[in-house]
mmCIF file of C-alpha atoms and ligand atoms in Angstrom:
data_model
loop_
_atom_site.group_PDB
_atom_site.id
_atom_site.type_symbol
_atom_site.label_atom_id
_atom_site.label_comp_id
_atom_site.label_asym_id
_atom_site.label_seq_id
_atom_site.Cartn_x
_atom_site.Cartn_y
_atom_site.Cartn_z
ATOM 1 C CA MET A 125 -33.909 46.770 28.542
ATOM 2 C CA LYS A 126 -36.183 49.944 27.114
ATOM 3 C CA PRO A 127 -39.153 49.532 24.677
ATOM 4 C CA VAL A 128 -37.940 52.057 22.444
ATOM 5 C CA TYR A 129 -34.081 53.061 22.112
ATOM 6 C CA THR A 130 -32.698 56.398 20.782
ATOM 7 C CA THR A 131 -29.346 57.272 18.756
ATOM 8 C CA THR A 132 -27.902 58.530 22.171
ATOM 9 C CA ASP A 133 -28.227 55.019 23.145
ATOM 10 C CA LEU A 134 -25.653 53.932 20.477
ATOM 11 C CA ALA A 135 -22.678 55.784 22.355
ATOM 12 C CA SER A 136 -21.385 52.553 23.496
ATOM 13 C CA ARG A 137 -22.178 48.618 23.464
ATOM 14 C CA GLU A 138 -22.071 49.014 27.515
ATOM 15 C CA LEU A 139 -24.745 51.731 27.527
ATOM 16 C CA LEU A 140 -26.789 50.020 25.024
ATOM 17 C CA ASP A 141 -26.626 46.807 26.473
ATOM 18 C CA GLN A 142 -27.299 47.891 30.282
ATOM 19 C CA GLY A 143 -29.501 45.774 32.143
ATOM 20 C CA ALA A 144 -30.201 43.568 29.133
ATOM 21 C CA SER A 145 -28.974 39.616 28.969
ATOM 22 C CA GLN A 146 -28.141 39.420 25.522
ATOM 23 C CA PRO A 147 -26.367 41.828 23.535
ATOM 24 C CA ALA A 148 -28.388 43.896 20.865
ATOM 25 C CA ARG A 149 -27.241 42.998 17.356
ATOM 26 C CA LEU A 150 -31.048 43.677 15.369
ATOM 27 C CA ALA A 151 -33.348 46.633 14.939
ATOM 28 C CA VAL A 152 -36.068 48.293 13.627
ATOM 29 C CA LEU A 153 -35.485 51.831 12.544
ATOM 30 C CA GLY A 154 -38.128 54.282 12.021
ATOM 31 C CA LYS A 155 -40.316 57.404 13.556
ATOM 32 C CA PRO A 156 -42.393 56.814 15.192
ATOM 33 C CA ILE A 157 -41.415 53.139 16.236
ATOM 34 C CA LYS A 158 -43.056 52.400 19.973
ATOM 35 C CA HIS A 159 -45.702 50.608 18.049
ATOM 36 C CA SER A 160 -43.744 48.293 15.803
ATOM 37 C CA ALA A 161 -44.615 44.689 15.906
ATOM 38 C CA SER A 162 -41.481 43.381 14.580
ATOM 39 C CA PRO A 163 -39.074 42.938 18.003
ATOM 40 C CA GLY A 164 -41.830 40.106 19.167
ATOM 41 C CA MET A 165 -41.526 38.372 15.554
ATOM 42 C CA HIS A 166 -37.606 38.514 15.516
ATOM 43 C CA GLN A 167 -37.001 37.603 19.129
ATOM 44 C CA ALA A 168 -39.211 34.642 19.090
ATOM 45 C CA ALA A 169 -36.902 33.422 15.633
ATOM 46 C CA LEU A 170 -33.648 34.701 17.132
ATOM 47 C CA ASP A 171 -34.567 32.369 20.617
ATOM 48 C CA HIS A 172 -35.639 29.503 18.398
ATOM 49 C CA ALA A 173 -32.552 29.491 16.189
ATOM 50 C CA GLY A 174 -30.595 29.566 19.613
ATOM 51 C CA LEU A 175 -29.017 33.012 18.575
ATOM 52 C CA ASP A 176 -27.650 34.759 21.638
ATOM 53 C CA MET A 177 -29.103 38.480 20.677
ATOM 54 C CA ARG A 178 -32.175 40.786 20.975
ATOM 55 C CA PHE A 179 -34.169 42.462 18.589
ATOM 56 C CA ILE A 180 -34.622 46.403 19.672
ATOM 57 C CA ARG A 181 -36.409 49.344 18.474
ATOM 58 C CA LEU A 182 -34.736 52.407 17.554
ATOM 59 C CA GLU A 183 -36.261 55.697 17.287
ATOM 60 C CA VAL A 184 -34.101 57.748 14.596
ATOM 61 C CA GLU A 185 -35.010 61.398 13.335
ATOM 62 C CA PRO A 186 -35.068 61.701 9.241
ATOM 63 C CA GLY A 187 -32.032 63.029 8.029
ATOM 64 C CA GLU A 188 -29.749 60.699 10.675
ATOM 65 C CA ILE A 189 -30.273 57.365 8.692
ATOM 66 C CA LYS A 190 -26.398 57.167 7.733
ATOM 67 C CA GLU A 191 -24.744 58.245 10.574
ATOM 68 C CA THR A 192 -27.081 55.979 12.897
ATOM 69 C CA LEU A 193 -26.164 52.734 10.491
ATOM 70 C CA ASN A 194 -22.227 53.618 10.126
ATOM 71 C CA LYS A 195 -22.335 53.530 13.971
ATOM 72 C CA MET A 196 -24.466 50.238 14.281
ATOM 73 C CA GLN A 197 -21.948 48.798 12.365
ATOM 74 C CA GLU A 198 -19.080 49.841 14.513
ATOM 75 C CA LEU A 199 -21.369 48.327 17.434
ATOM 76 C CA GLY A 200 -21.377 45.013 15.679
ATOM 77 C CA PHE A 201 -24.851 44.876 14.574
ATOM 78 C CA VAL A 202 -25.907 42.033 12.167
ATOM 79 C CA GLY A 203 -28.464 44.168 10.234
ATOM 80 C CA CYS A 204 -31.795 46.038 10.625
ATOM 81 C CA ASN A 205 -35.205 46.644 9.450
ATOM 82 C CA ILE A 206 -36.140 49.854 7.907
ATOM 83 C CA THR A 207 -39.720 51.567 8.211
ATOM 84 C CA VAL A 208 -41.543 54.503 7.765
ATOM 85 C CA PRO A 209 -40.089 57.692 6.860
ATOM 86 C CA HIS A 210 -36.945 56.204 6.300
ATOM 87 C CA LYS A 211 -37.312 53.703 3.534
ATOM 88 C CA LEU A 212 -36.318 56.044 0.593
ATOM 89 C CA GLU A 213 -33.431 57.665 2.592
ATOM 90 C CA ALA A 214 -31.824 54.439 3.819
ATOM 91 C CA ILE A 215 -31.191 53.921 -0.132
ATOM 92 C CA ASP A 216 -28.431 56.403 -0.195
ATOM 93 C CA ALA A 217 -26.969 55.427 2.860
ATOM 94 C CA CYS A 218 -26.105 51.461 1.352
ATOM 95 C CA ASP A 219 -22.938 50.636 -0.376
ATOM 96 C CA GLN A 220 -24.945 48.130 -2.325
ATOM 97 C CA LEU A 221 -28.682 47.111 -3.282
ATOM 98 C CA THR A 222 -29.843 43.682 -4.044
ATOM 99 C CA GLU A 223 -31.863 43.330 -7.481
ATOM 100 C CA ASP A 224 -35.281 43.404 -5.365
ATOM 101 C CA ALA A 225 -33.886 46.755 -3.797
ATOM 102 C CA GLN A 226 -32.837 48.200 -7.017
ATOM 103 C CA ALA A 227 -36.409 47.344 -8.748
ATOM 104 C CA ILE A 228 -38.529 48.550 -6.179
ATOM 105 C CA GLY A 229 -36.815 51.646 -5.548
ATOM 106 C CA ALA A 230 -37.081 51.395 -1.538
ATOM 107 C CA ILE A 231 -35.474 49.106 1.121
ATOM 108 C CA ASN A 232 -36.835 47.756 4.174
ATOM 109 C CA THR A 233 -33.816 45.378 5.410
ATOM 110 C CA ILE A 234 -30.292 45.960 5.542
ATOM 111 C CA LEU A 235 -27.219 43.568 6.208
ATOM 112 C CA PHE A 236 -23.987 44.803 7.569
ATOM 113 C CA ASP A 237 -21.500 42.642 5.747
ATOM 114 C CA ASN A 238 -17.753 42.894 6.230
ATOM 115 C CA GLY A 239 -17.916 46.795 6.227
ATOM 116 C CA SER A 240 -20.419 47.150 3.362
ATOM 117 C CA ILE A 241 -23.892 48.050 4.145
ATOM 118 C CA ILE A 242 -26.186 46.027 1.643
ATOM 119 C CA GLY A 243 -29.996 47.571 1.050
ATOM 120 C CA HIS A 244 -33.124 44.738 0.410
ATOM 121 C CA ASN A 245 -36.601 44.755 -0.034
ATOM 122 C CA THR A 246 -38.515 42.065 1.408
ATOM 123 C CA ASP A 247 -41.924 44.303 1.423
ATOM 124 C CA ALA A 248 -42.694 43.258 -2.234
ATOM 125 C CA PRO A 249 -41.899 39.531 -2.248
ATOM 126 C CA GLY A 250 -43.612 39.116 1.410
ATOM 127 C CA LEU A 251 -46.617 40.658 0.117
ATOM 128 C CA ALA A 252 -46.633 38.122 -3.053
ATOM 129 C CA ARG A 253 -46.108 35.229 -0.601
ATOM 130 C CA ALA A 254 -48.918 36.631 1.588
ATOM 131 C CA ILE A 255 -51.628 36.481 -1.160
ATOM 132 C CA HIS A 256 -50.523 32.783 -2.140
ATOM 133 C CA GLU A 257 -51.115 32.064 1.656
ATOM 134 C CA GLU A 258 -54.419 33.925 2.152
ATOM 135 C CA PHE A 259 -55.718 33.033 -1.365
ATOM 136 C CA GLY A 260 -54.146 29.926 -2.796
ATOM 137 C CA VAL A 261 -53.560 31.606 -6.215
ATOM 138 C CA ASP A 262 -50.030 33.326 -7.535
ATOM 139 C CA LEU A 263 -50.128 37.063 -7.615
ATOM 140 C CA GLY A 264 -48.784 36.940 -11.050
ATOM 141 C CA ASP A 265 -51.568 35.136 -12.478
ATOM 142 C CA LEU A 266 -54.175 38.014 -11.221
ATOM 143 C CA ARG A 267 -55.454 41.153 -12.486
ATOM 144 C CA VAL A 268 -54.745 43.719 -9.817
ATOM 145 C CA MET A 269 -56.292 47.098 -8.399
ATOM 146 C CA VAL A 270 -53.779 48.860 -6.038
ATOM 147 C CA LEU A 271 -55.015 51.485 -3.891
ATOM 148 C CA GLY A 272 -52.348 53.928 -2.918
ATOM 149 C CA THR A 273 -49.971 53.939 -5.544
ATOM 150 C CA GLY A 274 -48.191 57.385 -4.606
ATOM 151 C CA GLY A 275 -46.780 55.785 -1.257
ATOM 152 C CA GLY A 276 -43.926 53.526 -0.213
ATOM 153 C CA ALA A 277 -46.350 50.474 0.209
ATOM 154 C CA GLY A 278 -48.418 51.082 -2.863
ATOM 155 C CA ARG A 279 -45.568 51.405 -5.030
ATOM 156 C CA ALA A 280 -43.520 48.340 -3.956
ATOM 157 C CA ILE A 281 -46.510 46.354 -4.346
ATOM 158 C CA ALA A 282 -47.771 47.583 -7.728
ATOM 159 C CA THR A 283 -44.086 47.068 -8.990
ATOM 160 C CA GLN A 284 -44.144 43.499 -7.864
ATOM 161 C CA CYS A 285 -47.586 42.704 -9.667
ATOM 162 C CA ALA A 286 -45.380 44.172 -12.816
ATOM 163 C CA ARG A 287 -42.239 41.921 -12.110
ATOM 164 C CA LEU A 288 -44.645 39.131 -11.910
ATOM 165 C CA GLY A 289 -46.281 39.761 -15.151
ATOM 166 C CA CYS A 290 -49.977 40.636 -14.215
ATOM 167 C CA ASP A 291 -51.714 41.341 -16.919
ATOM 168 C CA GLN A 292 -53.476 44.057 -15.839
ATOM 169 C CA ILE A 293 -52.472 46.562 -12.846
ATOM 170 C CA TRP A 294 -54.853 49.519 -12.124
ATOM 171 C CA LEU A 295 -52.722 52.253 -10.067
ATOM 172 C CA VAL A 296 -55.320 54.181 -8.031
ATOM 173 C CA ASN A 297 -54.077 57.208 -6.428
ATOM 174 C CA ARG A 298 -55.815 60.521 -5.067
ATOM 175 C CA THR A 299 -53.017 62.183 -6.871
ATOM 176 C CA VAL A 300 -53.311 60.789 -9.856
ATOM 177 C CA GLU A 301 -50.043 62.067 -11.346
ATOM 178 C CA LYS A 302 -48.026 59.793 -9.168
ATOM 179 C CA ALA A 303 -49.908 57.080 -10.259
ATOM 180 C CA GLN A 304 -49.524 58.426 -13.681
ATOM 181 C CA SER A 305 -45.537 58.672 -13.399
ATOM 182 C CA LEU A 306 -45.682 54.906 -11.820
ATOM 183 C CA ALA A 307 -47.289 53.736 -14.615
ATOM 184 C CA GLU A 308 -44.552 54.889 -17.099
ATOM 185 C CA GLU A 309 -41.808 53.371 -15.005
ATOM 186 C CA LEU A 310 -43.710 50.004 -15.121
ATOM 187 C CA GLN A 311 -44.170 50.007 -18.709
ATOM 188 C CA ASN A 312 -40.623 48.568 -19.277
ATOM 189 C CA TYR A 313 -41.834 45.386 -17.809
ATOM 190 C CA TYR A 314 -44.332 45.184 -20.358
ATOM 191 C CA ARG A 315 -42.311 46.249 -23.617
ATOM 192 C CA GLN A 316 -40.839 42.984 -23.993
ATOM 193 C CA SER A 317 -44.009 40.993 -23.327
ATOM 194 C CA ASP A 318 -45.205 38.919 -26.376
ATOM 195 C CA HIS A 319 -48.948 38.325 -24.882
ATOM 196 C CA LEU A 320 -49.875 41.867 -24.922
ATOM 197 C CA ALA A 321 -50.630 44.252 -27.902
ATOM 198 C CA GLY A 322 -48.709 47.122 -25.753
ATOM 199 C CA PRO A 323 -48.123 48.756 -22.445
ATOM 200 C CA GLY A 324 -51.052 50.501 -22.619
ATOM 201 C CA ASP A 325 -53.434 47.298 -22.114
ATOM 202 C CA ALA A 326 -51.777 46.544 -19.266
ATOM 203 C CA LEU A 327 -51.331 49.725 -16.652
ATOM 204 C CA TYR A 328 -54.205 52.027 -16.071
ATOM 205 C CA ALA A 329 -53.669 54.870 -13.886
ATOM 206 C CA MET A 330 -56.785 56.563 -11.993
ATOM 207 C CA THR A 331 -58.112 58.322 -8.814
ATOM 208 C CA PRO A 332 -60.783 56.510 -6.878
ATOM 209 C CA ASP A 333 -63.457 58.840 -7.584
ATOM 210 C CA ASP A 334 -62.825 58.275 -11.374
ATOM 211 C CA PRO A 335 -66.082 57.625 -13.422
ATOM 212 C CA GLY A 336 -64.810 54.514 -14.655
ATOM 213 C CA ILE A 337 -63.680 53.055 -11.259
ATOM 214 C CA GLU A 338 -66.789 50.605 -10.726
ATOM 215 C CA GLU A 339 -66.530 48.804 -14.460
ATOM 216 C CA ALA A 340 -62.578 48.640 -13.858
ATOM 217 C CA ALA A 341 -62.995 46.812 -10.298
ATOM 218 C CA GLY A 342 -65.079 44.563 -11.774
ATOM 219 C CA HIS A 343 -62.213 43.356 -14.348
ATOM 220 C CA ALA A 344 -59.810 43.159 -11.192
ATOM 221 C CA ASP A 345 -59.747 39.772 -9.423
ATOM 222 C CA LEU A 346 -57.621 41.389 -6.585
ATOM 223 C CA ILE A 347 -57.891 45.056 -4.745
ATOM 224 C CA ILE A 348 -55.153 45.724 -2.681
ATOM 225 C CA ASN A 349 -55.628 48.910 -0.249
ATOM 226 C CA ALA A 350 -51.957 50.488 0.418
ATOM 227 C CA THR A 351 -53.583 53.775 1.696
ATOM 228 C CA PRO A 352 -53.251 54.141 5.505
ATOM 229 C CA LEU A 353 -57.283 54.790 5.085
ATOM 230 C CA GLY A 354 -59.233 52.307 7.398
ATOM 231 C CA MET A 355 -56.412 52.557 10.581
ATOM 232 C CA GLN A 356 -58.841 55.180 12.325
ATOM 233 C CA ARG A 357 -62.391 54.509 12.864
ATOM 234 C CA MET A 358 -64.036 57.636 11.433
ATOM 235 C CA ASP A 359 -61.620 57.139 7.959
ATOM 236 C CA PRO A 360 -63.684 57.134 4.812
ATOM 237 C CA LEU A 361 -63.508 53.861 2.589
ATOM 238 C CA PRO A 362 -60.302 54.064 0.163
ATOM 239 C CA LEU A 363 -62.695 52.708 -2.886
ATOM 240 C CA SER A 364 -66.623 52.708 -2.842
ATOM 241 C CA GLY A 365 -68.298 49.741 -1.671
ATOM 242 C CA SER A 366 -70.079 49.433 -4.714
ATOM 243 C CA CYS A 367 -66.930 48.459 -6.240
ATOM 244 C CA ILE A 368 -66.632 45.107 -4.587
ATOM 245 C CA GLN A 369 -68.211 42.320 -6.117
ATOM 246 C CA PRO A 370 -68.588 38.548 -5.009
ATOM 247 C CA HIS A 371 -65.409 37.107 -7.005
ATOM 248 C CA HIS A 372 -63.100 39.675 -5.743
ATOM 249 C CA MET A 373 -60.140 38.913 -3.240
ATOM 250 C CA VAL A 374 -59.509 41.985 -1.074
ATOM 251 C CA TYR A 375 -56.101 42.586 0.806
ATOM 252 C CA ASP A 376 -55.779 45.285 3.139
ATOM 253 C CA ALA A 377 -52.180 45.841 3.961
ATOM 254 C CA ILE A 378 -53.308 47.769 7.220
ATOM 255 C CA TYR A 379 -53.531 45.052 10.132
ATOM 256 C CA THR A 380 -54.293 46.995 13.120
ATOM 257 C CA PRO A 381 -57.620 47.001 13.481
ATOM 258 C CA PRO A 382 -57.803 43.502 12.134
ATOM 259 C CA VAL A 383 -61.189 44.125 10.187
ATOM 260 C CA THR A 384 -61.038 47.582 8.307
ATOM 261 C CA ALA A 385 -64.070 48.739 7.096
ATOM 262 C CA LEU A 386 -62.664 47.685 3.689
ATOM 263 C CA LEU A 387 -62.619 44.270 4.938
ATOM 264 C CA ALA A 388 -66.389 44.472 6.251
ATOM 265 C CA ALA A 389 -67.448 45.743 2.804
ATOM 266 C CA ALA A 390 -65.889 42.883 1.224
ATOM 267 C CA ASN A 391 -67.354 40.516 3.815
ATOM 268 C CA ALA A 392 -70.782 42.228 3.092
ATOM 269 C CA ALA A 393 -70.618 41.894 -0.502
ATOM 270 C CA GLY A 394 -69.453 37.911 -0.506
ATOM 271 C CA ALA A 395 -65.882 38.877 -1.061
ATOM 272 C CA ARG A 396 -62.873 37.097 0.349
ATOM 273 C CA GLY A 397 -60.667 39.184 2.582
ATOM 274 C CA ALA A 398 -57.329 39.298 4.354
ATOM 275 C CA ASN A 399 -55.255 41.890 6.521
ATOM 276 C CA GLY A 400 -52.067 42.703 6.323
ATOM 277 C CA LEU A 401 -50.515 40.493 9.101
ATOM 278 C CA SER A 402 -49.589 38.170 6.662
ATOM 279 C CA MET A 403 -47.656 40.465 4.647
ATOM 280 C CA LEU A 404 -46.070 41.928 7.756
ATOM 281 C CA LEU A 405 -44.875 38.008 8.867
ATOM 282 C CA HIS A 406 -43.600 37.004 5.604
ATOM 283 C CA GLN A 407 -41.722 40.324 4.956
ATOM 284 C CA GLY A 408 -40.032 39.386 8.201
ATOM 285 C CA ALA A 409 -39.383 36.019 7.425
ATOM 286 C CA LEU A 410 -37.536 37.057 3.832
ATOM 287 C CA ALA A 411 -35.597 39.531 5.864
ATOM 288 C CA PHE A 412 -34.526 37.364 8.794
ATOM 289 C CA ASP A 413 -33.153 34.854 5.878
ATOM 290 C CA PHE A 414 -31.335 37.760 4.855
ATOM 291 C CA TRP A 415 -29.493 37.931 7.902
ATOM 292 C CA PHE A 416 -29.544 34.100 8.720
ATOM 293 C CA PRO A 417 -29.696 32.309 5.848
ATOM 294 C CA GLY A 418 -32.158 29.274 5.963
ATOM 295 C CA GLN A 419 -33.156 29.885 9.764
ATOM 296 C CA ALA A 420 -36.742 31.890 9.475
ATOM 297 C CA ASN A 421 -39.330 29.556 11.224
ATOM 298 C CA THR A 422 -42.787 31.226 9.952
ATOM 299 C CA THR A 423 -44.680 29.303 12.723
ATOM 300 C CA VAL A 424 -42.716 30.644 15.679
ATOM 301 C CA MET A 425 -42.630 34.266 14.223
ATOM 302 C CA LYS A 426 -46.279 33.985 13.863
ATOM 303 C CA GLN A 427 -46.676 32.951 17.234
ATOM 304 C CA GLY A 428 -44.239 36.056 18.429
ATOM 305 C CA LEU A 429 -46.263 38.549 16.557
ATOM 306 C CA THR A 430 -49.770 37.405 17.408
ATOM 307 C CA GLY A 431 -48.507 36.061 20.919
ATOM 308 C CA GLN A 432 -50.383 33.148 20.784
ATOM 309 C CA LYS A 433 -48.758 29.515 21.071
HETATM 310 P P1 NAP B 729 -47.339 56.299 2.844
HETATM 311 O O1 NAP B 729 -46.113 56.278 2.198
HETATM 312 O O2 NAP B 729 -47.716 57.250 3.775
HETATM 313 O O3 NAP B 729 -48.501 56.174 1.514
HETATM 314 C C1 NAP B 729 -49.311 57.048 1.583
HETATM 315 C C2 NAP B 729 -50.457 56.599 -0.019
HETATM 316 O O4 NAP B 729 -51.716 56.651 0.698
HETATM 317 C C3 NAP B 729 -50.383 57.641 -0.809
HETATM 318 O O5 NAP B 729 -50.637 56.906 -2.318
HETATM 319 C C4 NAP B 729 -51.438 58.445 -0.523
HETATM 320 O O6 NAP B 729 -52.044 59.398 -1.652
HETATM 321 C C5 NAP B 729 -52.550 57.471 -0.034
HETATM 322 N N1 NAP B 729 -53.371 58.390 0.965
HETATM 323 C C6 NAP B 729 -52.883 58.777 2.335
HETATM 324 N N2 NAP B 729 -54.268 59.498 2.973
HETATM 325 C C7 NAP B 729 -55.177 59.434 1.774
HETATM 326 C C8 NAP B 729 -56.408 59.999 2.106
HETATM 327 N N3 NAP B 729 -56.914 60.558 3.449
HETATM 328 N N4 NAP B 729 -57.381 59.714 0.901
HETATM 329 C C9 NAP B 729 -56.662 58.937 -0.081
HETATM 330 N N5 NAP B 729 -55.500 58.467 -0.383
HETATM 331 C C10 NAP B 729 -54.548 58.778 0.747
HETATM 332 O O7 NAP B 729 -47.751 54.875 3.586
HETATM 333 P P2 NAP B 729 -47.202 53.585 3.158
HETATM 334 O O8 NAP B 729 -45.815 53.583 4.315
HETATM 335 O O9 NAP B 729 -47.118 53.400 1.559
HETATM 336 O O10 NAP B 729 -48.091 52.525 4.185
HETATM 337 C C11 NAP B 729 -49.351 52.496 3.521
HETATM 338 C C12 NAP B 729 -50.401 51.856 4.218
HETATM 339 O O11 NAP B 729 -49.582 50.247 3.730
HETATM 340 C C13 NAP B 729 -50.020 51.954 5.722
HETATM 341 O O12 NAP B 729 -51.335 51.747 6.511
HETATM 342 C C14 NAP B 729 -49.396 50.913 6.418
HETATM 343 O O13 NAP B 729 -49.619 50.415 8.066
HETATM 344 C C15 NAP B 729 -49.267 49.510 5.334
HETATM 345 N N6 NAP B 729 -48.371 48.884 5.597
HETATM 346 C C16 NAP B 729 -48.253 47.546 5.823
HETATM 347 C C17 NAP B 729 -47.504 46.720 5.924
HETATM 348 C C18 NAP B 729 -47.557 45.369 5.905
HETATM 349 O O14 NAP B 729 -46.295 44.351 6.019
HETATM 350 N N7 NAP B 729 -48.710 44.721 6.475
HETATM 351 C C19 NAP B 729 -46.135 47.298 5.151
HETATM 352 C C20 NAP B 729 -45.697 48.661 4.470
HETATM 353 C C21 NAP B 729 -47.096 49.153 5.111
HETATM 354 P P3 NAP B 729 -51.189 60.401 -2.117
HETATM 355 O O15 NAP B 729 -50.172 60.114 -2.964
HETATM 356 O O16 NAP B 729 -52.350 61.176 -2.950
HETATM 357 O O17 NAP B 729 -50.873 61.267 -1.016
#
């Protein structure tokens, strides 16, 4: 049983399961992958459901996803999670995509189904569940500012906000062109809307240092950080602290450290804040239900994630 497996370990079932008491049937694929918290969460759910299998970390090089998935299918894997940097590459390796995966344009979950590779995305619906759990409100009822809409997580979150019909979404990104092109894509969700005059009333693209950012943030109910800023102690804030007001809910997709500088700023401003652990949990529970319908237990999975009973 290794903390991290590589594609070389997929040479045979015997090699893969050497020294382990249960066969590997699920995995999380990424690079680097050794820090992934997914195995603890999913192994707890597998054990609770009485499913005799193990969940492993598999390090895969960019460009090797298709070949790796084919090999896993041959070895009888049930499915896998896909993480950085493979969420876009994995799309091309799929035979089918679910509606969520198509809408978001990235996948984080795969099911091997009778010779077919099905790609799905649970990151965005997982975030919606997390917001409800943390703040007791529906994401679709909020005006939302998303920071980092040039990345995979930010795109997925902003797309989910548009799909749920959020009245206003501010797409904030250092490279503003990426936010602008996402705003164009998301306009389709507003074209048929009868309660807005037009897409221009709902979607705004800007940089974090735009002179209008403070006023825009003032109109938002929820601010979501989907940049990596906050993972390192010396990182600057992803948004000026002066933008945060007491009425805000602030959600940081980062969960290590548990209190980022942004969450500390939210606390200092009298706003409510929460970190990305709940998003990780709910995307995991939705993935588990995709592999084993109706069998995810979020209480058990949370214990597996935090190591607490
Ligand atoms: P990514 O693809 O690398 O996204 C990077 C985004 O952050 C881009 O919009 C980028 O802007 C912006 N950015 C990067 N460095 C920046 C800097 N120095 N200043 C300003 N903006 C910067 O990463 P990702 O996969 O989307 O993940 C983003 C964050 O979400 C990570 O912290 C990740 O851990 C977290 N996440 C959490 C969960 C969860 O379950 N809780 C799930 C997924 C991701 P440009 O476009 O200008 O480069």
